[in-house]
Structure formats: C-alpha cells, structure tokens
Short mmCIF file of C-alpha atoms in Angstrom, two decimals:
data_model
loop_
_atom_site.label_atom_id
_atom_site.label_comp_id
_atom_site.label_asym_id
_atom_site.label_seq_id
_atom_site.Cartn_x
_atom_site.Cartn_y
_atom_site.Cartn_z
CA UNK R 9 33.52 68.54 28.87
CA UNK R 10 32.11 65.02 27.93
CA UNK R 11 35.76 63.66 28.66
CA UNK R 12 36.26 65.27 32.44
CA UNK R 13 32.29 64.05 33.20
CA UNK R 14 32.55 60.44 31.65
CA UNK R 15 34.48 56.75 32.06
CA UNK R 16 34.26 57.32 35.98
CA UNK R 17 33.56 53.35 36.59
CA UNK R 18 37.07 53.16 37.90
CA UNK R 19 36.68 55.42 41.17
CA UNK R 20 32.60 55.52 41.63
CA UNK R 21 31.12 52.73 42.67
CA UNK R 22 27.81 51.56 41.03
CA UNK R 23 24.68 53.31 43.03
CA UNK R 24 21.28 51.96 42.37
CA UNK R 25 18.42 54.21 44.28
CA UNK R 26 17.60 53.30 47.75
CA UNK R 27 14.98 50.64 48.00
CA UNK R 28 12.58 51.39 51.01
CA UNK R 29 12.94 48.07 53.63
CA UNK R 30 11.11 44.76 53.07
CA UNK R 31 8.76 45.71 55.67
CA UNK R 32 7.82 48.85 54.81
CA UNK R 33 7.65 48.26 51.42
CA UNK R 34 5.22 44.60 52.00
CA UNK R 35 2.40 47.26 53.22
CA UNK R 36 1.63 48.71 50.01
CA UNK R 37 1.87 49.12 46.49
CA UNK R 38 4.01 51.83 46.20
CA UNK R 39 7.19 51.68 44.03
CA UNK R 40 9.86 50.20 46.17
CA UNK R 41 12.61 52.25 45.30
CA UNK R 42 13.16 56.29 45.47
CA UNK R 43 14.11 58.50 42.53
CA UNK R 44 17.71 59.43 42.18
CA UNK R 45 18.10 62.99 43.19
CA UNK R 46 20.18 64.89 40.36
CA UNK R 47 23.76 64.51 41.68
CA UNK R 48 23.79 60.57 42.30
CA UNK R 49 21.57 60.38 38.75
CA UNK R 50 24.81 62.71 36.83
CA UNK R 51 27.67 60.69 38.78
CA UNK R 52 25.99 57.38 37.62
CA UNK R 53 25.60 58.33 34.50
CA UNK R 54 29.12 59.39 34.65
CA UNK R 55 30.05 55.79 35.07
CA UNK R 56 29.41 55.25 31.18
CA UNK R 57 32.47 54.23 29.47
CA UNK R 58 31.03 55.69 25.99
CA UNK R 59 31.94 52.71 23.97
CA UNK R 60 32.71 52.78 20.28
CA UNK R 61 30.18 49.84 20.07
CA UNK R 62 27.47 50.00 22.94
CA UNK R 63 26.24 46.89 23.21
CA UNK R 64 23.74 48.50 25.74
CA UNK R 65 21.82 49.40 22.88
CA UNK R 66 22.06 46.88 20.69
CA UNK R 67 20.29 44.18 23.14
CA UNK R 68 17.74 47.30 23.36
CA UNK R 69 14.54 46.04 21.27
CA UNK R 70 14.43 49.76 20.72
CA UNK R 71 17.65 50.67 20.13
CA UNK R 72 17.73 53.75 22.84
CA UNK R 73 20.84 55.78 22.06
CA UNK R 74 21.97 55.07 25.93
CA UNK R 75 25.53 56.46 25.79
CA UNK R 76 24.43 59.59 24.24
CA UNK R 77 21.53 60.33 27.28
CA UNK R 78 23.90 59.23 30.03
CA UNK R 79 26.38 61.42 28.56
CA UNK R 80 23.44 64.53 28.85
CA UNK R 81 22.75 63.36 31.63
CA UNK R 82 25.92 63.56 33.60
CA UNK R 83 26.94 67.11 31.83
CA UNK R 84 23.39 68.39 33.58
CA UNK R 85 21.82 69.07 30.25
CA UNK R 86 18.59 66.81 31.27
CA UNK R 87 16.19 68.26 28.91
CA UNK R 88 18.71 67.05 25.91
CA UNK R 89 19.03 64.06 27.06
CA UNK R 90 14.82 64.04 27.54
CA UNK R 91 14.51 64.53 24.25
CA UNK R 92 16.77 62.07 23.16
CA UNK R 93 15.39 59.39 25.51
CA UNK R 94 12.28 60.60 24.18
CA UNK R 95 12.88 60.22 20.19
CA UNK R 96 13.17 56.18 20.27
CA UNK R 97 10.34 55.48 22.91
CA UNK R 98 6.32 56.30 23.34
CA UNK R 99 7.15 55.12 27.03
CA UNK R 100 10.31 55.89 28.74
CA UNK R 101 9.84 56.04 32.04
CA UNK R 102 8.04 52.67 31.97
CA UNK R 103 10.95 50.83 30.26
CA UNK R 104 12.58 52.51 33.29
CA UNK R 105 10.59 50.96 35.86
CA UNK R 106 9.62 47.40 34.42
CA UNK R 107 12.13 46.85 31.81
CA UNK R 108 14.31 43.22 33.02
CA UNK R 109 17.81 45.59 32.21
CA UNK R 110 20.04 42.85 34.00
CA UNK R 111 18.83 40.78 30.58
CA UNK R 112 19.49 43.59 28.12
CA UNK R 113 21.16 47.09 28.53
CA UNK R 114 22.55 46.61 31.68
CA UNK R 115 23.20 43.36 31.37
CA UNK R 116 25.21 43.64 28.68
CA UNK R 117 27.15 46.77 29.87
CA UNK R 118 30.74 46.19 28.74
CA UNK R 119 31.57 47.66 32.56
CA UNK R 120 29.81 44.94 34.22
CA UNK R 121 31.99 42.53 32.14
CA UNK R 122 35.26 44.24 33.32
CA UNK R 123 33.85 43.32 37.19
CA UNK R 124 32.63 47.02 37.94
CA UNK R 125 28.96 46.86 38.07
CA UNK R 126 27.04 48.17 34.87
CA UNK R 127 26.12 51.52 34.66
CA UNK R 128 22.32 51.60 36.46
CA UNK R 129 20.75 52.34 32.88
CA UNK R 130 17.53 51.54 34.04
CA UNK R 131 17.45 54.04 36.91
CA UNK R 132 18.81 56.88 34.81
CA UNK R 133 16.34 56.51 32.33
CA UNK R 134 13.01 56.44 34.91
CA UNK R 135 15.21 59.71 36.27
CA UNK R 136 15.10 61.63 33.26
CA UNK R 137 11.44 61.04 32.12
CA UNK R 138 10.07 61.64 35.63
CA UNK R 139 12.37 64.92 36.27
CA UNK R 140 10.60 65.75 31.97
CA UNK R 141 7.00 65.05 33.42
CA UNK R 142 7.71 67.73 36.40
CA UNK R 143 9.73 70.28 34.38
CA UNK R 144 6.88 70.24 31.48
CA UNK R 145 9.50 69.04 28.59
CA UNK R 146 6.87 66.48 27.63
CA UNK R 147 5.13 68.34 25.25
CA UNK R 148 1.58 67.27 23.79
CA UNK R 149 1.45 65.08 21.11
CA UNK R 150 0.83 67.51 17.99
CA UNK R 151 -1.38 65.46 15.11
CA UNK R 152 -0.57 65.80 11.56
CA UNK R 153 -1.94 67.34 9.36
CA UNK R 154 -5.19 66.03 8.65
CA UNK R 155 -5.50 62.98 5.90
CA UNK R 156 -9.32 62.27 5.61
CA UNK R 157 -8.22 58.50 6.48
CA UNK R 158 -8.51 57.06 9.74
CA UNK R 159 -7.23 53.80 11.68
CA UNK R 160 -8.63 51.54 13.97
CA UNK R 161 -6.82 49.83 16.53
CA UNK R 162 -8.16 47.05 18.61
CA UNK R 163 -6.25 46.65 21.78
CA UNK R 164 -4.52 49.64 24.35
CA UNK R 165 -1.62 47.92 25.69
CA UNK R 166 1.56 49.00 25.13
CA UNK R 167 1.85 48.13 21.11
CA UNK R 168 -1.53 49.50 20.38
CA UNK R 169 -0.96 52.43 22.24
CA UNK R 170 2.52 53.23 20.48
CA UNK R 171 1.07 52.55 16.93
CA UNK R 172 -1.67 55.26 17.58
CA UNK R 173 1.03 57.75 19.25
CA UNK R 174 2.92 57.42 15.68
CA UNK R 175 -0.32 57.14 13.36
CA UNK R 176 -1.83 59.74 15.34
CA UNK R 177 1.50 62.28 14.82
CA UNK R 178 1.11 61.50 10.69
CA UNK R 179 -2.23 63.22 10.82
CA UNK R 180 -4.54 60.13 10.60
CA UNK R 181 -7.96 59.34 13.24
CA UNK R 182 -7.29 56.77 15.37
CA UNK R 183 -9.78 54.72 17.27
CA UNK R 184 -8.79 52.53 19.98
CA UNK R 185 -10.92 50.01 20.78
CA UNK R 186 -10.30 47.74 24.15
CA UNK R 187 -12.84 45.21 26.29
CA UNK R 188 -11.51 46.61 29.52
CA UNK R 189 -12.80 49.83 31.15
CA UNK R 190 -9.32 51.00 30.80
CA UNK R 191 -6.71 51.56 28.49
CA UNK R 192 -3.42 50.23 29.10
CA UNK R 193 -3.79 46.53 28.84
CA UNK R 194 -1.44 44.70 31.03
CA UNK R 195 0.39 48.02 32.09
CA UNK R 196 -2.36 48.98 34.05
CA UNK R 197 -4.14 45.35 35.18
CA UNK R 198 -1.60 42.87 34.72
CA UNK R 199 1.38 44.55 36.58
CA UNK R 200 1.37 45.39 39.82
CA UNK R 201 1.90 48.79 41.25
CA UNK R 202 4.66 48.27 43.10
CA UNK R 203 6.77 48.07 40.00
CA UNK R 204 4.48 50.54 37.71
CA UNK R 205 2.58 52.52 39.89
CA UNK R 206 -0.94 53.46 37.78
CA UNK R 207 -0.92 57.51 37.80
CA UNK R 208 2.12 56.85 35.26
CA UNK R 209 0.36 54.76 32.83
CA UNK R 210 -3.13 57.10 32.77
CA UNK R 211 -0.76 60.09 32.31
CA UNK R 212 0.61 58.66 28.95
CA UNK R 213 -3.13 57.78 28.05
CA UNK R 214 -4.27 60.95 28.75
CA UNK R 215 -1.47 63.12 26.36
CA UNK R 216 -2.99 60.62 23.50
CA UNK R 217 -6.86 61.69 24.00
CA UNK R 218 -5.61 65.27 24.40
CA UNK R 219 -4.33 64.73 20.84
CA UNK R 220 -7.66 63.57 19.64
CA UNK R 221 -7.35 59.95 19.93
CA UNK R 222 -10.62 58.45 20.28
CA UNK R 223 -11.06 55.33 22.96
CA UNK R 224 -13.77 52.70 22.95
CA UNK R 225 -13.88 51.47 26.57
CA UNK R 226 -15.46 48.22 27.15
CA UNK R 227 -15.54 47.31 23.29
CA UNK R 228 -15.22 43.69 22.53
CA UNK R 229 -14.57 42.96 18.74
CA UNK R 230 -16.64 39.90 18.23
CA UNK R 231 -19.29 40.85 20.19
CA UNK R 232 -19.90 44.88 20.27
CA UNK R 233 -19.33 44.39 15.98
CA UNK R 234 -16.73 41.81 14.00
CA UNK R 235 -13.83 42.71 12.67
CA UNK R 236 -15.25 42.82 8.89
CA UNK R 237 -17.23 45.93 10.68
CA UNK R 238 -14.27 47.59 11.93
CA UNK R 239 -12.67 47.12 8.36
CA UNK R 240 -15.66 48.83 6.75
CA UNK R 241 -15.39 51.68 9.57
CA UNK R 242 -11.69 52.33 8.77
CA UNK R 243 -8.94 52.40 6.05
CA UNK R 244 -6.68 50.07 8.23
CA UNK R 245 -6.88 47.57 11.50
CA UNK R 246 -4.01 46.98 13.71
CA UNK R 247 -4.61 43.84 15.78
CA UNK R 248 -2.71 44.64 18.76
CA UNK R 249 -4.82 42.29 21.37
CA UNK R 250 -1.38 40.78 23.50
CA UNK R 251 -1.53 37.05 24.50
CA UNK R 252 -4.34 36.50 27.58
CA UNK R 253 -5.62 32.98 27.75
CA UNK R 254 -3.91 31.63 30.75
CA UNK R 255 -1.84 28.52 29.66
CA UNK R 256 -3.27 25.18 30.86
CA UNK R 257 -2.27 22.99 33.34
CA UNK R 258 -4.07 19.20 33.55
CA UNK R 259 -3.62 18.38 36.95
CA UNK R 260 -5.94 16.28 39.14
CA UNK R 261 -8.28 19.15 41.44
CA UNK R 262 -7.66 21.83 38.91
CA UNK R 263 -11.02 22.57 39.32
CA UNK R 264 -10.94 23.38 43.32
CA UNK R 265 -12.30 26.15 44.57
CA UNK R 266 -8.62 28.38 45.32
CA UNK R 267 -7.37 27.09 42.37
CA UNK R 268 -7.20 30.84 40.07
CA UNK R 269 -5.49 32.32 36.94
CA UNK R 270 -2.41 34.67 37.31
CA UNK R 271 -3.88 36.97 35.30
CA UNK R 272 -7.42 36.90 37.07
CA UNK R 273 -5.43 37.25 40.56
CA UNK R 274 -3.13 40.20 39.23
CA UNK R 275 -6.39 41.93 37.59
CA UNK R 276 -8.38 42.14 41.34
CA UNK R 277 -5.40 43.56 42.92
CA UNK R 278 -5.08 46.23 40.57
CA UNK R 279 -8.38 46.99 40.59
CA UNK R 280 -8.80 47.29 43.97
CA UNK R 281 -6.28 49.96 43.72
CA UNK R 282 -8.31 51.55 41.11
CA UNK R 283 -10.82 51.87 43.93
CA UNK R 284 -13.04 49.60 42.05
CA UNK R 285 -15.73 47.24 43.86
CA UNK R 286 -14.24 43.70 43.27
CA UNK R 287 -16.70 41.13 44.59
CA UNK R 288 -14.56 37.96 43.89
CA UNK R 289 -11.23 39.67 45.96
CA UNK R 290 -13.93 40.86 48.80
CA UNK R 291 -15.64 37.52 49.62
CA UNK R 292 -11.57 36.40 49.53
CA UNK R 293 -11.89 34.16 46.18
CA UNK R 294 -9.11 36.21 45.35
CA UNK R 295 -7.53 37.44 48.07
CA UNK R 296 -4.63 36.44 49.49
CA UNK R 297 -4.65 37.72 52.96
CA UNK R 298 -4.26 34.88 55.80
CA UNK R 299 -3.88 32.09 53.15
CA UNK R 300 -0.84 29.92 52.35
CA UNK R 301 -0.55 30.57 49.24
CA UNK R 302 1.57 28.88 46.42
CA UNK R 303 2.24 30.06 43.16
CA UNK R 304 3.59 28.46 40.01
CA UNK R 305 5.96 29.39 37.57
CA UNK R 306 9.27 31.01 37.31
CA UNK R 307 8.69 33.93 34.74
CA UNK R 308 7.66 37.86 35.63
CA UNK R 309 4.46 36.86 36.25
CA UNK R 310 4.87 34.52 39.09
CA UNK R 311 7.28 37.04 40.96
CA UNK R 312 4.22 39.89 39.88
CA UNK R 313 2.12 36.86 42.03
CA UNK R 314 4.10 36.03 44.79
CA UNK R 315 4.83 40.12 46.01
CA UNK R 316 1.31 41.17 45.57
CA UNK R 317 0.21 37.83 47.71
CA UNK R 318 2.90 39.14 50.43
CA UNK R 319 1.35 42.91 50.30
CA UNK R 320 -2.23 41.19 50.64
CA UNK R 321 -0.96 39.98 54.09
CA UNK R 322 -0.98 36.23 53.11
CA UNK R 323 0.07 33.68 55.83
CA UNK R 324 3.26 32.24 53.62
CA UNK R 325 4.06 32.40 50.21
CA UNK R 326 5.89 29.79 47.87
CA UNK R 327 6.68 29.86 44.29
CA UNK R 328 7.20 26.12 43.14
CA UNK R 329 9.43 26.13 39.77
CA UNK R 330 10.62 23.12 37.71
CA UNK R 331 13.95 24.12 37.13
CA UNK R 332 17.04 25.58 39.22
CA UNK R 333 17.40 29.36 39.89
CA UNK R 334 19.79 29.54 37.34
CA UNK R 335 17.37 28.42 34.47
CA UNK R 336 14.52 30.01 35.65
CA UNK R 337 12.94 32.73 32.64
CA UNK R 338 11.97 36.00 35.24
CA UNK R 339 14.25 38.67 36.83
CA UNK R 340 17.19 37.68 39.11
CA UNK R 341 16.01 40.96 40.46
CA UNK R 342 12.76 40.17 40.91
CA UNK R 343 13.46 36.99 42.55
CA UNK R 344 15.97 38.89 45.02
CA UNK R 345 13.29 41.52 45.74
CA UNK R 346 10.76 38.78 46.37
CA UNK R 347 13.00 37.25 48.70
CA UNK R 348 13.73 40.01 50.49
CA UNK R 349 10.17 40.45 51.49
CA UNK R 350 9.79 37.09 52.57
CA UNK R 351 8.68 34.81 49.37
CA UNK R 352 10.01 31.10 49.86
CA UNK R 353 11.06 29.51 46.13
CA UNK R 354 11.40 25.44 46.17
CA UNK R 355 13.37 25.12 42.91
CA UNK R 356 13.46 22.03 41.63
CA UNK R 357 9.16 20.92 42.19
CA UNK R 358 6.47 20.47 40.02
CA UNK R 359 2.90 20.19 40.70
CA UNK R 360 1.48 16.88 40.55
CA UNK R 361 -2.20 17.47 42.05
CA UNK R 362 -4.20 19.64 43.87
CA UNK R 363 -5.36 17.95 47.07
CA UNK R 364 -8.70 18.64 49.54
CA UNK R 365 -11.61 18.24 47.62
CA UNK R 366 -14.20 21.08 46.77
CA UNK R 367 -11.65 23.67 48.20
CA UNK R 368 -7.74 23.34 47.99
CA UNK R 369 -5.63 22.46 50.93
CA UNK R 370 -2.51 21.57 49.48
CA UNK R 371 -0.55 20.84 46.07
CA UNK R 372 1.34 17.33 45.99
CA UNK R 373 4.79 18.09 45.12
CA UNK R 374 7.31 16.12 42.94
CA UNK R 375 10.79 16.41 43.56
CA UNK R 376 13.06 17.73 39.68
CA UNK R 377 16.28 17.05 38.48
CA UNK R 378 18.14 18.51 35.18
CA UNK R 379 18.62 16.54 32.57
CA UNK R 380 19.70 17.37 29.25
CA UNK R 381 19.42 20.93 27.20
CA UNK R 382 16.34 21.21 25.44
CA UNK R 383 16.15 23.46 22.15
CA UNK R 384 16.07 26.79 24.14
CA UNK R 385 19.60 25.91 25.68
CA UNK R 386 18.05 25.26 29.15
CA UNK R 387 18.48 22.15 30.75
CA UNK R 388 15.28 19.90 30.58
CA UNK R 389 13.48 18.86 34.20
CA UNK R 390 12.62 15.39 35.22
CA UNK R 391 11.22 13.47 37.52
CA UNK R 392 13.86 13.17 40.46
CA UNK R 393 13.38 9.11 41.84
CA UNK R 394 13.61 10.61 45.53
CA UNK R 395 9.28 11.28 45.62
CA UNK R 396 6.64 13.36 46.21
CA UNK R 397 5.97 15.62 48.92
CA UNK R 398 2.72 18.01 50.20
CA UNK R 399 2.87 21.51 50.55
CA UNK R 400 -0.59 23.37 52.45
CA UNK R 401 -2.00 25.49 50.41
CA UNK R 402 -5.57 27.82 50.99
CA UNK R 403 -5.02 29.24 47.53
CA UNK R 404 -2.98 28.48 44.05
CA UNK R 405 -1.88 30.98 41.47
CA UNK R 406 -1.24 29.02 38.04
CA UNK R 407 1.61 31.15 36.32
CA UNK R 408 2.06 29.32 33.69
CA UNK R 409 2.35 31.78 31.07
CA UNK R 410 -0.10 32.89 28.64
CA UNK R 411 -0.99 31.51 24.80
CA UNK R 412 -3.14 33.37 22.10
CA UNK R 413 -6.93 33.54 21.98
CA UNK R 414 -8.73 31.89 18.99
CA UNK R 415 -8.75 35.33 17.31
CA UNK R 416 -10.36 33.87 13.47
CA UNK R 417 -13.50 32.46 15.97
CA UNK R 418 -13.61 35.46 18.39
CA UNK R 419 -13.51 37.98 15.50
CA UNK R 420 -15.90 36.14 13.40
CA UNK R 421 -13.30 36.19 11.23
CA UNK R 422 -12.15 32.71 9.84
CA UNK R 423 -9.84 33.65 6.79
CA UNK R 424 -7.65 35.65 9.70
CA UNK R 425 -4.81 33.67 8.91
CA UNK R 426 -3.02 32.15 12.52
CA UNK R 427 -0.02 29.71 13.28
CA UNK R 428 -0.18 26.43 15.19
CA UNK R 429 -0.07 28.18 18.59
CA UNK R 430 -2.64 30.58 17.54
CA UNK R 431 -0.44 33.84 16.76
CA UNK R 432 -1.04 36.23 13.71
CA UNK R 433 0.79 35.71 10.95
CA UNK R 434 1.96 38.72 8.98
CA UNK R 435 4.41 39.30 6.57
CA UNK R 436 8.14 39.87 7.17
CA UNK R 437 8.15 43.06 5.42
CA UNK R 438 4.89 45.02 5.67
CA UNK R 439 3.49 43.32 8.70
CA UNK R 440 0.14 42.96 7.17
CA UNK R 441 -1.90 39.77 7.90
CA UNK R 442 -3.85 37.66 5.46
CA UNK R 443 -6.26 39.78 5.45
CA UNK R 444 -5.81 42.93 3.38
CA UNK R 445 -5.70 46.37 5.48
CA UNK R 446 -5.58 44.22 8.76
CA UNK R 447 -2.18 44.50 10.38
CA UNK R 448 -0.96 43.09 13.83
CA UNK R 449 1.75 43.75 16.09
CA UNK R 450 3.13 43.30 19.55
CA UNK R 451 2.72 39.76 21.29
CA UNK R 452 -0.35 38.85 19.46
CA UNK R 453 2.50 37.92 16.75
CA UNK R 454 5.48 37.35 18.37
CA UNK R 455 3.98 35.48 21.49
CA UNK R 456 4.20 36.46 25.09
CA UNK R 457 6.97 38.95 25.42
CA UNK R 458 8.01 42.05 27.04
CA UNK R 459 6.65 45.06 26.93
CA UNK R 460 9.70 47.01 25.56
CA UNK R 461 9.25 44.85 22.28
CA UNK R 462 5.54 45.25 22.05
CA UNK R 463 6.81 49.42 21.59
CA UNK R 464 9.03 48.44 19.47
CA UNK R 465 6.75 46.26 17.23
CA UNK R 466 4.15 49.37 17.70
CA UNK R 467 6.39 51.72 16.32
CA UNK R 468 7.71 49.10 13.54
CA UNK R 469 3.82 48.67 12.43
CA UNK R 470 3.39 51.92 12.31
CA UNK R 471 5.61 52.71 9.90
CA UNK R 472 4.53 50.02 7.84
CA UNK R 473 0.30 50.84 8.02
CA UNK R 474 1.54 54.75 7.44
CA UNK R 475 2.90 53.54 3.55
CA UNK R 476 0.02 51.19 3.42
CA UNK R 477 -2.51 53.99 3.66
CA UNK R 478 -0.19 56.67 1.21
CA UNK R 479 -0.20 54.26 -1.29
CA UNK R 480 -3.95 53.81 -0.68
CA UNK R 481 -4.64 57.20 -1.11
CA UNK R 482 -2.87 57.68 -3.91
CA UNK R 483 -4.72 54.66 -5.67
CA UNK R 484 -7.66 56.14 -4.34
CA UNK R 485 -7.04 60.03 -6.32
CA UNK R 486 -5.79 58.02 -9.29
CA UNK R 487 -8.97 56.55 -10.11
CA UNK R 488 -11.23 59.62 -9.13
#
C-alpha cells in the first residue's frame, strides 16, 4: 500500500495551504494560512520519496521520524501517524506553525534538490496535530507513579515546559515558576499571533496543570525568594529562563522618546490580544498605528516587528539590515510574507543616529557593502564610501537580538557558574551547572535559538535530572 500512496513528486506538484490575501490578512492577527483539508494533506504527503537516509530528519533538532508520519499520513491512518508525530515532540503543532522548515526539514528535502519542491513538511505536521486536538487522540498527560521527590523549574517557555511534560510523566512534582502572568514565555508574548495564534499555546499549558503541574505566575527568582531557596524547596532546579535582555545598540538619540525594544513592542501587541489593559500601547508609546515606523535587524524577530507594525495600521514600514537578502539570519519566508503585505527592506543600511531630539523623527542611514567572510561564513558589512542618507521615522524597533541576563546577580547566586556572554555553563554529559542539583537548558545555555531546540534541550535535560534524582534517591535509602 505504502508503495501505490508514496514517491508521487514526479506528477503532483508541491501544494502549500492557501494563504488568505495581503489585505485581508494585514487586519488581524489571525494565522495567515488555512489548514489543509485531508485529501490535499494525504496527496502532499504522498510526495515523500521515503529515502533510505532522510535528511529531513536529521537537520530536525528533534529528530521527528518525518518519512514514517507522511507515509501515515498519506495511507489515511492519521491517528498513527499522531502518535508518531507525537512520541518525539511536547509541541507539534507549534513546530508546525513557527518552525523556519525552508532551513531544516524542508529545506533539506532531497526532492527539493532534484528541482521538485520539498515535500510541505511543515504543513503536514500542523495538519495532523490540529486534526489530533479535534478527534481527542491527544490524550492527558498521565503522571508517574509517585516518587516523594519533586522539581522546580524556573521559566515556562518552551524548554521549561517540555522538561516538566517529561519529569512530570516519571512521577515527580513539578513547580513552574515564571515572572510573567502567563506561561509560555516567548510562545505566548514574544511571537505574534499571526504565526502562533494564543488558544494553541494555553491548550498545551492547560493538559500540563490537568496533570498536576503546579505554576507560579508572576514569580521572580531573585526577588519573590533566591535560587538557594528554591534549592532547599526541591530535589532539583532546571534553569530554563531563555535569553531576554534586548542587545544594545550605542547610537547617538538612543534615548528618544519612539526609540523601543523588540521584545517590549512584541509583548504590548500580544497582550492586547490577551484583552489586557496596556497603558504604554494605548497612549501610542507603543503603538504603531499612523507612524512611520522602522525596524532593525534581519532575524525572526524583526520580520515578528515589521508584520505586527503593518496589522497596527502604521503609515509605512521599513526594516533596515546590514547585509544583503541573501545573508540575512530570518526566514526567506518570512521576508516574502512581509513583503507581500507591504513591508519595505533597504538591505544594505545601518543605523548611524537617531535624529529629532526628545522624540524621534528619523534614523540617519549609512549606505553597506560586503566585504570579506567573517567566522560564521557570511560576508562581513562595511561602510559603503557613497554616504549617509535620512529615513522619517515616528517610531524605531531595535531588533537586534537578545543576550543573557546577569543570572549569578539576579539569582543572588554568585557561584552560578556563566560564560563570557553570560550563558550557563553545564556539563557536556549531565547538563548540570556548577552548582550541584541546578541544571539548565534551552537558550539560557545555548544562546538565542529556536524554539524547536529549546524542546529538544527540554527533553535532553530531562533525561539527564530524571538519573540525577534516581541516583539521589538511592543514596538517600542507602544511608537511612
């Protein structure tokens, strides 16, 4: 059966879903694209040319058996291929929506080498998790049987929350413990809806407080009690904060009024979606609509920037990146999308100042050129000789990028042991840090990342803090 239903790239054409139009789709924050119904999900799936070495999943940080769900998938046996979806990911249908595949699965899709398009992996996958969610396949998360140890974990973004799912299902308590009112981390304030729309994030959350995980809203470590509290509360700590200190930039007028944080800009949006009352996006400090607004960077972020600015009903929107479209670090996708809904990128600028005073009017512009590589491969901007120029501006998103928080000082914790740029160090092996019973995960350690490796780093911990604590109960019976 798997032979007459698969290795159809030949004769079918690669289908993504329809995406509603730019204009339509500027108006909100709903997802811009529709599901698959079940026939165009199957013959897509169908596409897959099962190879003896998918390297699909091996540029997968998790490893997804792909071939073997799009094979499911296109025989109709959805619940199978669910469940295998299912067995290497906490979040599915989120890896689905905000995953960059044209950098891993699908861009490495040994169909779109031969010229036919790669099999829509991405797609598929959201498919199959969102047709689970309706059907009732996703079953609760049963916890193990009970241990008499429990866990805390401080931070509910996407590593966090996949540690707990895992630590949780071995039969330990687990305690998540987050400074926003919300779990999620940057799932649910950092990205907008249009790409992750919110009801699928608090879903998730809920199915791990149904299983008797226990959530500290609006707990700060540092200031609501120090990490050498939590350690006394609990037989291990998982660190799993993410990066969130908004990379500087040192330009003259940084300091103008309309001069704002991605991350701060992203936040308000979302919240306002929440329904939430957001003072500084209601007297407009960060609010977009009828400004000229310019935003820069050239990673996820900046594109997150520019298409909420556009759905805010902003005058014009730029994105000002130091390098060619070629080098830039966020989705081709993204940028197309962005684009399409009327974003203007001037590749090849960097910010020199930002010009008008007590409130921004404009960013002075300096023209780029390539020069050589630098050590990531990329080619390394300079100054171009041919000048500066002005762009108007009412309001400036730095997306710069984000670096670690001074965790050892915020903790009140200075023998947390941290590298130059502020990231945990752990060991290789066991992923512990310096501090015995303290582990960390996700880009706390790693830097900032993608979300699809902070579940993979959840689940890796996991594994790790799960023989930490057997051993430590077995020390623990030996000497009583």
């Amino acid at each position: 059966m798997a032979n007459d239903s698969m290795l159809k790239f030949v004769g079918r054409e690669q289908s993504y879903p329809v995406k509603r139009t730019a204009v339509e789709r500027a108006d909100d924050f709903k997802e811009i694209a529709q599901r698959y119904a079940v026939e165009p999900a199957e013959d897509q799936a169908g596409r897959c040319s099962q190879c003896g070495v998918p390297y699909c999943s091996v540029h997968c940080p998790l490893h997804n058996h792909i071939p073997d769900w799009l094979r499911l998938t296109a025989e109709g046996r959805l619940r199978e291929a669910y469940e295998l979806s299912n067995a290497t990911s906490t979040m599915p249908e989120i890896c689905g929506r905000i995953c960059p595949q044209d950098r891993l699965c699908e861009g490495n899709c040994v169909i779109e080498f031969t010229g036919h398009g790669a099999v829509t992996i991405g797609a598929v996958e959201k498919f199959i998790t969102d047709t689970a969610w309706e059907e009732g396949w996703v079953e609760p998360l049963v916890p193990g049987s009970a241990r008499g140890q429990s866990v805390g974990v401080i931070g509910a973004g996407p590593a966090g929350l996949t540690a707990a799912e895992y630590l949780r299902g071995h039969g330990y308590d687990v305690h998540v413990y987050d400074r926003y009112d919300r779990a999620g981390g940057l799932l649910t304030y950092g990205i907008p809806g249009f790409k992750l729309e919110k009801p699928i994030v608090m879903r998730r959350i809920d199915r791990l407080k149904a299983a008797g995980i226990v959530f500290h809203a609006g707990f700060a470590v540092g200031d609501d009690a120090s990490l050498d509290e939590l350690r006394s509360r609990h037989d291990a700590i998982l660190i799993a904060t993410g990066v969130y200190k908004a990379r500087a930039m040192d330009l003259p007028g940084g300091g103008s009024r309309g001069v704002v944080a991605a991350l701060d800009f992203l936040v308000a949006s979302n919240r306002k979606g929440f329904g939430d009352a957001v003072p500084a996006f209601d007297d407009g400090s960060l609010n977009a609509e009828g400004k000229n607004v310019v935003v820069i960077g050239g990673g996820d972020t900046a594109m997150d920037c520019v298409r909420t600015a556009i759905r805010q009903g902003a005058t014009s929107v730029k994105c000002l990146y130091r390098r060619d479209r070629a080098n830039m670090p966020g989705s081709q996708r993204e940028v197309a999308n962005a684009e399409e809904e009327g974003v203007e990128f001037v590749w090849l600028s960097g910010p020199q100042s930002f010009d008008g005073g007590d409130a921004v009017s404009g960013v002075t512009v300096r023209k780029m050129r390539l020069g050589a590589p630098d050590a990531s491969g990329r080619r390394t901007p300079e100054p171009d000789p041919a000048g500066d120029y002005a762009v108007d501006a009412d309001l400036v998103i730095k997306a710069l990028g984000f670096d670690a928080e001074d965790l050892p000082t915020l903790f009140a914790t200075p023998e947390l042991g941290v590298s130059r740029w502020g990231t945990v160090l752990v060991d290789g092996k066991t992923l512990m840090t310096s501090l015995d019973g303290v582990f960390a995960a996700g880009d706390i350690v790693r830097g900032a990342s993608l979300v699809v490796w902070a579940i993979r780093d959840g689940r890796d911990v996991a594994a790790t803090m799960h023989k930490y604590l057997k051993a430590k109960a077995a020390s623990a019976r030996v000497a009583a």
